[in-house]
Amino acid sequence: MKSGPDIRVLDTANDVFRAAANEWATLSAEAIRTKGNFTVALSGGSTPRALYALLASSSAPKLAWDRTFFFWGDERHVPPNDPESNYRMVNEAMLSKVPVPAQNIFRIHAEETDAPAAASSYERTLTEFFHLRPGEFPRFDLTLLGLGPDGHTASLFPGTVALEENQRLVVANWVAKFNTYRITFTYPVLNQSACVMFLVTGKDKSEILREVLENPGANLPSQNVRPTHGRLLWIVDRDAASSLRSHGIR
Ligand code: 6PG
């Protein structure tokens, strides 16, 4: 029986990023102690940039960068130097500032004009790195996720085909409202994670966060992220939690 989500409401966004950094450090130390490496699937968008910058700063917990292996849970269909690129955002905020070996960084090659081919290529990357047999899914030690205003996460948007995918690891998902492909992990990969950590900050997310956490009937993509053998952790700030009835700080 899966336990419910662990929902932490903290005063400020900075408190959220500090807590996330500490959680990252704890998970990393445990993973490296038990299996010699720490695998993390990163989220894009704007929220996590501050976490990445904190991890690269002098006030970060001490991390074993040489034992940390970086992947992306989704990517826009753009080259790595595009302002929209999640890889570019993470590289600028963190990877370019820390002593992580280049071979530990597995970006999605979203410059490939054929988006389905880029998704298949990333599936091969995951299969090789995690030594997957057919039908197996990779188990990330930590998967970071954000919450979109429509309840999406990664690039699993409402009403898109990828929501129904339960065989593939990574797909090119056509997102009509943006008139573009996004390359994204599927639910089986997200739900294989040892720990999924959603980071949500800001008043503009308060309504959608309440829908996701307190309205099971909303049928929103983020609600289908339920690790089968892992932890589900929401770290949110007071502004984002301001519409919650049962979890927020009053
Ligand atoms: C992306 C992310 C996406 C993001 C949400 C929240 O590629 O944009 O993977 O799922 O986490 O859209 O984005 P913000 O943090 O910018 O609100």
PDB file of C-alpha atoms and ligand atoms in Angstrom:
ATOM      1  CA  MET A   1       0.000   0.000   0.000  1.00  0.00           C
ATOM      2  CA  LYS A   2       1.635   3.249  -1.112  1.00  0.00           C
ATOM      3  CA  SER A   3       1.746   5.854   1.628  1.00  0.00           C
ATOM      4  CA  GLY A   4       0.379   9.314   0.841  1.00  0.00           C
ATOM      5  CA  PRO A   5       2.589  12.216  -0.217  1.00  0.00           C
ATOM      6  CA  ASP A   6       4.848  13.957   2.259  1.00  0.00           C
ATOM      7  CA  ILE A   7       3.838  17.622   1.989  1.00  0.00           C
ATOM      8  CA  ARG A   8       6.121  20.221   3.537  1.00  0.00           C
ATOM      9  CA  VAL A   9       4.946  23.824   3.662  1.00  0.00           C
ATOM     10  CA  LEU A  10       7.775  26.264   4.345  1.00  0.00           C
ATOM     11  CA  ASP A  11       7.669  30.001   4.876  1.00  0.00           C
ATOM     12  CA  THR A  12       9.556  31.257   1.835  1.00  0.00           C
ATOM     13  CA  ALA A  13      10.803  30.108  -1.542  1.00  0.00           C
ATOM     14  CA  ASN A  14      14.356  30.248  -0.216  1.00  0.00           C
ATOM     15  CA  ASP A  15      13.334  27.893   2.573  1.00  0.00           C
ATOM     16  CA  VAL A  16      11.976  25.534  -0.118  1.00  0.00           C
ATOM     17  CA  PHE A  17      15.254  25.524  -2.043  1.00  0.00           C
ATOM     18  CA  ARG A  18      17.315  25.085   1.126  1.00  0.00           C
ATOM     19  CA  ALA A  19      15.147  22.114   2.173  1.00  0.00           C
ATOM     20  CA  ALA A  20      15.382  20.647  -1.320  1.00  0.00           C
ATOM     21  CA  ALA A  21      19.163  20.998  -1.301  1.00  0.00           C
ATOM     22  CA  ASN A  22      19.373  19.242   2.053  1.00  0.00           C
ATOM     23  CA  GLU A  23      17.095  16.451   0.815  1.00  0.00           C
ATOM     24  CA  TRP A  24      19.273  16.123  -2.304  1.00  0.00           C
ATOM     25  CA  ALA A  25      22.386  15.846  -0.133  1.00  0.00           C
ATOM     26  CA  THR A  26      20.823  13.198   2.107  1.00  0.00           C
ATOM     27  CA  LEU A  27      19.591  11.107  -0.811  1.00  0.00           C
ATOM     28  CA  SER A  28      22.914  11.491  -2.594  1.00  0.00           C
ATOM     29  CA  ALA A  29      24.973  10.370   0.402  1.00  0.00           C
ATOM     30  CA  GLU A  30      22.750   7.325   0.950  1.00  0.00           C
ATOM     31  CA  ALA A  31      22.745   6.319  -2.729  1.00  0.00           C
ATOM     32  CA  ILE A  32      26.520   6.662  -3.016  1.00  0.00           C
ATOM     33  CA  ARG A  33      27.033   4.756   0.234  1.00  0.00           C
ATOM     34  CA  THR A  34      24.858   1.849  -0.914  1.00  0.00           C
ATOM     35  CA  LYS A  35      25.552   1.649  -4.664  1.00  0.00           C
ATOM     36  CA  GLY A  36      28.388   4.044  -5.476  1.00  0.00           C
ATOM     37  CA  ASN A  37      26.448   6.580  -7.493  1.00  0.00           C
ATOM     38  CA  PHE A  38      23.527   9.031  -7.355  1.00  0.00           C
ATOM     39  CA  THR A  39      21.217   9.380 -10.331  1.00  0.00           C
ATOM     40  CA  VAL A  40      18.998  12.437 -10.609  1.00  0.00           C
ATOM     41  CA  ALA A  41      16.417  13.408 -13.226  1.00  0.00           C
ATOM     42  CA  LEU A  42      16.209  17.180 -13.356  1.00  0.00           C
ATOM     43  CA  SER A  43      13.189  19.345 -13.989  1.00  0.00           C
ATOM     44  CA  GLY A  44      13.137  22.441 -16.149  1.00  0.00           C
ATOM     45  CA  GLY A  45      11.116  25.611 -16.160  1.00  0.00           C
ATOM     46  CA  SER A  46      11.903  28.516 -13.862  1.00  0.00           C
ATOM     47  CA  THR A  47      11.274  27.268 -10.323  1.00  0.00           C
ATOM     48  CA  PRO A  48      14.225  24.920  -9.907  1.00  0.00           C
ATOM     49  CA  ARG A  49      16.813  27.382 -11.231  1.00  0.00           C
ATOM     50  CA  ALA A  50      17.264  28.767  -7.712  1.00  0.00           C
ATOM     51  CA  LEU A  51      17.842  25.257  -6.339  1.00  0.00           C
ATOM     52  CA  TYR A  52      20.483  24.573  -8.980  1.00  0.00           C
ATOM     53  CA  ALA A  53      22.185  27.881  -8.212  1.00  0.00           C
ATOM     54  CA  LEU A  54      22.125  27.085  -4.491  1.00  0.00           C
ATOM     55  CA  LEU A  55      23.676  23.641  -5.094  1.00  0.00           C
ATOM     56  CA  ALA A  56      26.487  25.328  -7.041  1.00  0.00           C
ATOM     57  CA  SER A  57      27.061  27.971  -4.360  1.00  0.00           C
ATOM     58  CA  SER A  58      29.502  28.055  -1.470  1.00  0.00           C
ATOM     59  CA  SER A  59      26.637  27.617   0.990  1.00  0.00           C
ATOM     60  CA  ALA A  60      25.548  24.297  -0.520  1.00  0.00           C
ATOM     61  CA  PRO A  61      25.827  20.999   1.325  1.00  0.00           C
ATOM     62  CA  LYS A  62      28.979  19.108   0.375  1.00  0.00           C
ATOM     63  CA  LEU A  63      28.163  16.926  -2.647  1.00  0.00           C
ATOM     64  CA  ALA A  64      30.042  14.168  -4.477  1.00  0.00           C
ATOM     65  CA  TRP A  65      29.785  15.646  -7.982  1.00  0.00           C
ATOM     66  CA  ASP A  66      31.994  12.935  -9.457  1.00  0.00           C
ATOM     67  CA  ARG A  67      29.498  10.282  -8.336  1.00  0.00           C
ATOM     68  CA  THR A  68      26.404  12.196  -9.446  1.00  0.00           C
ATOM     69  CA  PHE A  69      24.817  11.421 -12.818  1.00  0.00           C
ATOM     70  CA  PHE A  70      22.502  13.968 -14.387  1.00  0.00           C
ATOM     71  CA  PHE A  71      19.532  13.335 -16.619  1.00  0.00           C
ATOM     72  CA  TRP A  72      16.532  15.426 -17.637  1.00  0.00           C
ATOM     73  CA  GLY A  73      12.905  14.435 -17.098  1.00  0.00           C
ATOM     74  CA  ASP A  74      11.904  16.477 -20.111  1.00  0.00           C
ATOM     75  CA  GLU A  75      13.234  18.897 -22.678  1.00  0.00           C
ATOM     76  CA  ARG A  76      11.881  21.388 -25.112  1.00  0.00           C
ATOM     77  CA  HIS A  77      12.399  20.573 -28.804  1.00  0.00           C
ATOM     78  CA  VAL A  78      15.197  23.097 -29.216  1.00  0.00           C
ATOM     79  CA  PRO A  79      19.026  23.098 -29.403  1.00  0.00           C
ATOM     80  CA  PRO A  80      21.009  23.127 -26.141  1.00  0.00           C
ATOM     81  CA  ASN A  81      21.959  26.785 -26.527  1.00  0.00           C
ATOM     82  CA  ASP A  82      18.356  27.921 -26.998  1.00  0.00           C
ATOM     83  CA  PRO A  83      16.936  30.205 -24.256  1.00  0.00           C
ATOM     84  CA  GLU A  84      14.082  27.683 -23.904  1.00  0.00           C
ATOM     85  CA  SER A  85      16.418  24.739 -23.312  1.00  0.00           C
ATOM     86  CA  ASN A  86      16.178  23.044 -19.916  1.00  0.00           C
ATOM     87  CA  TYR A  87      19.721  21.799 -20.415  1.00  0.00           C
ATOM     88  CA  ARG A  88      20.934  25.358 -20.967  1.00  0.00           C
ATOM     89  CA  MET A  89      19.168  26.558 -17.818  1.00  0.00           C
ATOM     90  CA  VAL A  90      20.713  23.815 -15.648  1.00  0.00           C
ATOM     91  CA  ASN A  91      24.136  24.233 -17.223  1.00  0.00           C
ATOM     92  CA  GLU A  92      24.137  27.984 -16.638  1.00  0.00           C
ATOM     93  CA  ALA A  93      22.800  27.752 -13.081  1.00  0.00           C
ATOM     94  CA  MET A  94      24.801  24.762 -11.870  1.00  0.00           C
ATOM     95  CA  LEU A  95      26.702  22.370 -14.127  1.00  0.00           C
ATOM     96  CA  SER A  96      29.094  24.967 -15.540  1.00  0.00           C
ATOM     97  CA  LYS A  97      30.030  25.954 -11.963  1.00  0.00           C
ATOM     98  CA  VAL A  98      30.723  22.611 -10.287  1.00  0.00           C
ATOM     99  CA  PRO A  99      33.376  19.894 -10.819  1.00  0.00           C
ATOM    100  CA  VAL A 100      31.088  17.356 -12.456  1.00  0.00           C
ATOM    101  CA  PRO A 101      32.763  15.243 -15.146  1.00  0.00           C
ATOM    102  CA  ALA A 102      31.250  15.828 -18.598  1.00  0.00           C
ATOM    103  CA  GLN A 103      30.648  12.103 -18.945  1.00  0.00           C
ATOM    104  CA  ASN A 104      28.236  12.276 -15.983  1.00  0.00           C
ATOM    105  CA  ILE A 105      25.870  14.576 -17.867  1.00  0.00           C
ATOM    106  CA  PHE A 106      23.279  12.977 -20.125  1.00  0.00           C
ATOM    107  CA  ARG A 107      21.315  15.678 -21.854  1.00  0.00           C
ATOM    108  CA  ILE A 108      18.438  15.013 -24.252  1.00  0.00           C
ATOM    109  CA  HIS A 109      19.639  15.719 -27.815  1.00  0.00           C
ATOM    110  CA  ALA A 110      16.642  17.851 -28.596  1.00  0.00           C
ATOM    111  CA  GLU A 111      18.458  19.600 -31.435  1.00  0.00           C
ATOM    112  CA  GLU A 112      17.510  16.527 -33.477  1.00  0.00           C
ATOM    113  CA  THR A 113      14.833  17.804 -35.857  1.00  0.00           C
ATOM    114  CA  ASP A 114      13.056  14.451 -35.669  1.00  0.00           C
ATOM    115  CA  ALA A 115      11.616  14.643 -32.149  1.00  0.00           C
ATOM    116  CA  PRO A 116      10.570  10.968 -31.952  1.00  0.00           C
ATOM    117  CA  ALA A 117      14.127  10.037 -32.931  1.00  0.00           C
ATOM    118  CA  ALA A 118      15.488  12.226 -30.141  1.00  0.00           C
ATOM    119  CA  ALA A 119      13.167  10.466 -27.691  1.00  0.00           C
ATOM    120  CA  SER A 120      14.256   7.027 -28.911  1.00  0.00           C
ATOM    121  CA  SER A 121      17.890   8.054 -28.606  1.00  0.00           C
ATOM    122  CA  TYR A 122      17.342   9.068 -24.997  1.00  0.00           C
ATOM    123  CA  GLU A 123      15.613   5.770 -24.320  1.00  0.00           C
ATOM    124  CA  ARG A 124      18.761   4.034 -25.542  1.00  0.00           C
ATOM    125  CA  THR A 125      20.844   6.222 -23.244  1.00  0.00           C
ATOM    126  CA  LEU A 126      18.720   5.208 -20.259  1.00  0.00           C
ATOM    127  CA  THR A 127      18.697   1.544 -21.268  1.00  0.00           C
ATOM    128  CA  GLU A 128      22.479   1.474 -21.537  1.00  0.00           C
ATOM    129  CA  PHE A 129      23.187   3.432 -18.360  1.00  0.00           C
ATOM    130  CA  PHE A 130      20.745   1.472 -16.194  1.00  0.00           C
ATOM    131  CA  HIS A 131      21.431  -1.869 -17.959  1.00  0.00           C
ATOM    132  CA  LEU A 132      17.713  -2.317 -18.554  1.00  0.00           C
ATOM    133  CA  ARG A 133      16.205  -5.500 -19.894  1.00  0.00           C
ATOM    134  CA  PRO A 134      13.107  -5.258 -22.135  1.00  0.00           C
ATOM    135  CA  GLY A 135      10.126  -4.112 -20.082  1.00  0.00           C
ATOM    136  CA  GLU A 136      12.261  -2.675 -17.283  1.00  0.00           C
ATOM    137  CA  PHE A 137      12.217   0.971 -16.236  1.00  0.00           C
ATOM    138  CA  PRO A 138      15.111   3.005 -14.772  1.00  0.00           C
ATOM    139  CA  ARG A 139      14.964   3.791 -11.057  1.00  0.00           C
ATOM    140  CA  PHE A 140      16.267   7.299 -10.412  1.00  0.00           C
ATOM    141  CA  ASP A 141      17.393   8.033  -6.887  1.00  0.00           C
ATOM    142  CA  LEU A 142      15.776  11.443  -7.197  1.00  0.00           C
ATOM    143  CA  THR A 143      13.375  12.862  -9.770  1.00  0.00           C
ATOM    144  CA  LEU A 144      12.743  16.590  -9.517  1.00  0.00           C
ATOM    145  CA  LEU A 145       9.427  17.848 -10.859  1.00  0.00           C
ATOM    146  CA  GLY A 146       7.581  21.129 -11.131  1.00  0.00           C
ATOM    147  CA  LEU A 147       3.883  21.902 -11.385  1.00  0.00           C
ATOM    148  CA  GLY A 148       2.522  23.787 -14.361  1.00  0.00           C
ATOM    149  CA  PRO A 149      -0.487  26.124 -14.134  1.00  0.00           C
ATOM    150  CA  ASP A 150      -2.598  23.511 -15.957  1.00  0.00           C
ATOM    151  CA  GLY A 151      -1.495  20.701 -13.684  1.00  0.00           C
ATOM    152  CA  HIS A 152       1.146  19.320 -16.031  1.00  0.00           C
ATOM    153  CA  THR A 153       4.482  18.007 -14.887  1.00  0.00           C
ATOM    154  CA  ALA A 154       7.571  17.188 -16.906  1.00  0.00           C
ATOM    155  CA  SER A 155       6.012  17.500 -20.364  1.00  0.00           C
ATOM    156  CA  LEU A 156       2.942  15.449 -19.526  1.00  0.00           C
ATOM    157  CA  PHE A 157       0.296  17.997 -20.427  1.00  0.00           C
ATOM    158  CA  PRO A 158      -3.494  17.576 -20.080  1.00  0.00           C
ATOM    159  CA  GLY A 159      -5.074  15.967 -23.104  1.00  0.00           C
ATOM    160  CA  THR A 160      -1.808  14.793 -24.679  1.00  0.00           C
ATOM    161  CA  VAL A 161      -0.984  11.344 -25.982  1.00  0.00           C
ATOM    162  CA  ALA A 162       1.945  10.747 -23.632  1.00  0.00           C
ATOM    163  CA  LEU A 163      -0.457  10.493 -20.686  1.00  0.00           C
ATOM    164  CA  GLU A 164      -1.540   7.085 -21.969  1.00  0.00           C
ATOM    165  CA  GLU A 165       1.968   5.730 -22.602  1.00  0.00           C
ATOM    166  CA  ASN A 166       2.850   2.826 -20.313  1.00  0.00           C
ATOM    167  CA  GLN A 167       5.494   0.944 -22.301  1.00  0.00           C
ATOM    168  CA  ARG A 168       7.987   3.499 -23.568  1.00  0.00           C
ATOM    169  CA  LEU A 169      10.521   5.244 -21.309  1.00  0.00           C
ATOM    170  CA  VAL A 170      10.695   8.515 -23.225  1.00  0.00           C
ATOM    171  CA  VAL A 171       8.388   9.907 -25.888  1.00  0.00           C
ATOM    172  CA  ALA A 172       8.053  12.942 -28.114  1.00  0.00           C
ATOM    173  CA  ASN A 173       4.780  14.440 -26.950  1.00  0.00           C
ATOM    174  CA  TRP A 174       2.931  16.820 -29.277  1.00  0.00           C
ATOM    175  CA  VAL A 175       1.692  19.766 -27.213  1.00  0.00           C
ATOM    176  CA  ALA A 176      -0.890  21.500 -29.378  1.00  0.00           C
ATOM    177  CA  LYS A 177      -1.182  24.617 -27.231  1.00  0.00           C
ATOM    178  CA  PHE A 178       2.485  25.331 -27.825  1.00  0.00           C
ATOM    179  CA  ASN A 179       2.410  23.928 -31.353  1.00  0.00           C
ATOM    180  CA  THR A 180       5.539  21.932 -30.627  1.00  0.00           C
ATOM    181  CA  TYR A 181       6.916  18.608 -29.509  1.00  0.00           C
ATOM    182  CA  ARG A 182       8.279  18.165 -26.008  1.00  0.00           C
ATOM    183  CA  ILE A 183      10.470  15.191 -25.142  1.00  0.00           C
ATOM    184  CA  THR A 184       9.439  13.660 -21.856  1.00  0.00           C
ATOM    185  CA  PHE A 185       9.725  10.783 -19.441  1.00  0.00           C
ATOM    186  CA  THR A 186       6.580   8.729 -19.219  1.00  0.00           C
ATOM    187  CA  TYR A 187       4.693   7.840 -16.049  1.00  0.00           C
ATOM    188  CA  PRO A 188       6.319   4.406 -15.703  1.00  0.00           C
ATOM    189  CA  VAL A 189       9.736   6.078 -15.423  1.00  0.00           C
ATOM    190  CA  LEU A 190       8.555   8.798 -13.053  1.00  0.00           C
ATOM    191  CA  ASN A 191       6.774   6.248 -10.881  1.00  0.00           C
ATOM    192  CA  GLN A 192       9.813   3.979 -10.711  1.00  0.00           C
ATOM    193  CA  SER A 193      11.768   6.692  -8.903  1.00  0.00           C
ATOM    194  CA  ALA A 194      13.045   6.089  -5.386  1.00  0.00           C
ATOM    195  CA  CYS A 195      12.047   9.662  -4.563  1.00  0.00           C
ATOM    196  CA  VAL A 196       9.997  12.196  -6.525  1.00  0.00           C
ATOM    197  CA  MET A 197      10.343  15.739  -5.229  1.00  0.00           C
ATOM    198  CA  PHE A 198       7.926  18.415  -6.482  1.00  0.00           C
ATOM    199  CA  LEU A 199       9.030  21.994  -5.842  1.00  0.00           C
ATOM    200  CA  VAL A 200       6.237  24.599  -6.013  1.00  0.00           C
ATOM    201  CA  THR A 201       6.475  28.252  -5.051  1.00  0.00           C
ATOM    202  CA  GLY A 202       4.433  31.394  -5.504  1.00  0.00           C
ATOM    203  CA  LYS A 203       0.857  32.566  -5.165  1.00  0.00           C
ATOM    204  CA  ASP A 204       0.150  31.903  -8.834  1.00  0.00           C
ATOM    205  CA  LYS A 205       0.400  28.175  -8.144  1.00  0.00           C
ATOM    206  CA  SER A 206      -1.941  28.171  -5.123  1.00  0.00           C
ATOM    207  CA  GLU A 207      -5.137  27.209  -6.969  1.00  0.00           C
ATOM    208  CA  ILE A 208      -3.600  24.464  -9.082  1.00  0.00           C
ATOM    209  CA  LEU A 209      -1.738  23.094  -6.073  1.00  0.00           C
ATOM    210  CA  ARG A 210      -4.983  22.829  -4.153  1.00  0.00           C
ATOM    211  CA  GLU A 211      -6.610  21.065  -7.120  1.00  0.00           C
ATOM    212  CA  VAL A 212      -3.747  18.589  -7.350  1.00  0.00           C
ATOM    213  CA  LEU A 213      -3.435  17.859  -3.642  1.00  0.00           C
ATOM    214  CA  GLU A 214      -7.043  18.156  -2.514  1.00  0.00           C
ATOM    215  CA  ASN A 215      -9.284  17.305  -5.499  1.00  0.00           C
ATOM    216  CA  PRO A 216      -8.684  13.672  -6.504  1.00  0.00           C
ATOM    217  CA  GLY A 217     -11.379  14.022  -9.165  1.00  0.00           C
ATOM    218  CA  ALA A 218      -9.486  16.767 -10.995  1.00  0.00           C
ATOM    219  CA  ASN A 219      -7.683  14.119 -13.058  1.00  0.00           C
ATOM    220  CA  LEU A 220      -4.602  16.284 -13.602  1.00  0.00           C
ATOM    221  CA  PRO A 221      -1.339  14.878 -14.985  1.00  0.00           C
ATOM    222  CA  SER A 222       0.636  15.665 -11.818  1.00  0.00           C
ATOM    223  CA  GLN A 223      -1.817  13.543  -9.822  1.00  0.00           C
ATOM    224  CA  ASN A 224      -0.701  10.417 -11.668  1.00  0.00           C
ATOM    225  CA  VAL A 225       2.834  10.711 -10.313  1.00  0.00           C
ATOM    226  CA  ARG A 226       2.719   8.121  -7.529  1.00  0.00           C
ATOM    227  CA  PRO A 227       5.997   6.227  -7.072  1.00  0.00           C
ATOM    228  CA  THR A 228       5.154   2.522  -6.761  1.00  0.00           C
ATOM    229  CA  HIS A 229       8.107   1.808  -4.445  1.00  0.00           C
ATOM    230  CA  GLY A 230       9.344   5.215  -3.500  1.00  0.00           C
ATOM    231  CA  ARG A 231       8.684   8.491  -1.758  1.00  0.00           C
ATOM    232  CA  LEU A 232       6.531  11.339  -3.043  1.00  0.00           C
ATOM    233  CA  LEU A 233       7.615  14.635  -1.539  1.00  0.00           C
ATOM    234  CA  TRP A 234       6.067  18.062  -2.121  1.00  0.00           C
ATOM    235  CA  ILE A 235       8.108  21.005  -0.844  1.00  0.00           C
ATOM    236  CA  VAL A 236       6.088  24.177  -1.252  1.00  0.00           C
ATOM    237  CA  ASP A 237       6.158  27.686   0.131  1.00  0.00           C
ATOM    238  CA  ARG A 238       3.446  29.464   2.099  1.00  0.00           C
ATOM    239  CA  ASP A 239       2.257  31.420  -0.953  1.00  0.00           C
ATOM    240  CA  ALA A 240       1.763  28.293  -3.051  1.00  0.00           C
ATOM    241  CA  ALA A 241       0.030  26.600  -0.104  1.00  0.00           C
ATOM    242  CA  SER A 242      -2.271  29.547   0.631  1.00  0.00           C
ATOM    243  CA  SER A 243      -5.357  27.853  -0.875  1.00  0.00           C
ATOM    244  CA  LEU A 244      -4.820  24.488   0.761  1.00  0.00           C
ATOM    245  CA  ARG A 245      -7.441  23.512   3.278  1.00  0.00           C
ATOM    246  CA  SER A 246      -5.685  20.669   5.017  1.00  0.00           C
ATOM    247  CA  HIS A 247      -1.935  21.024   4.646  1.00  0.00           C
ATOM    248  CA  GLY A 248      -1.085  24.700   4.620  1.00  0.00           C
ATOM    249  CA  ILE A 249       0.295  26.910   7.350  1.00  0.00           C
ATOM    250  CA  ARG A 250      -2.494  29.209   8.425  1.00  0.00           C
TER     251      ARG A 250
HETATM  252  C1  6PG B   1       9.456  22.429 -18.230  1.00  0.00           C
HETATM  253  C2  6PG B   1       9.198  21.669 -16.974  1.00  0.00           C
HETATM  254  C3  6PG B   1       7.779  21.851 -16.580  1.00  0.00           C
HETATM  255  C4  6PG B   1       7.806  22.778 -15.393  1.00  0.00           C
HETATM  256  C5  6PG B   1       6.445  23.331 -15.099  1.00  0.00           C
HETATM  257  C6  6PG B   1       6.552  24.403 -14.007  1.00  0.00           C
HETATM  258  O1  6PG B   1      10.124  21.921 -19.132  1.00  0.00           O
HETATM  259  O2  6PG B   1       9.006  23.589 -18.259  1.00  0.00           O
HETATM  260  O3  6PG B   1       9.584  20.392 -17.034  1.00  0.00           O
HETATM  261  O4  6PG B   1       7.098  20.681 -16.229  1.00  0.00           O
HETATM  262  O5  6PG B   1       8.295  22.072 -14.263  1.00  0.00           O
HETATM  263  O6  6PG B   1       5.931  23.906 -16.280  1.00  0.00           O
HETATM  264  O7  6PG B   1       7.339  25.428 -14.535  1.00  0.00           O
HETATM  265  P1  6PG B   1       7.769  26.689 -13.641  1.00  0.00           P
HETATM  266  O8  6PG B   1       8.680  26.150 -12.584  1.00  0.00           O
HETATM  267  O9  6PG B   1       8.474  27.594 -14.606  1.00  0.00           O
HETATM  268  O10 6PG B   1       6.507  27.271 -13.063  1.00  0.00           O
END
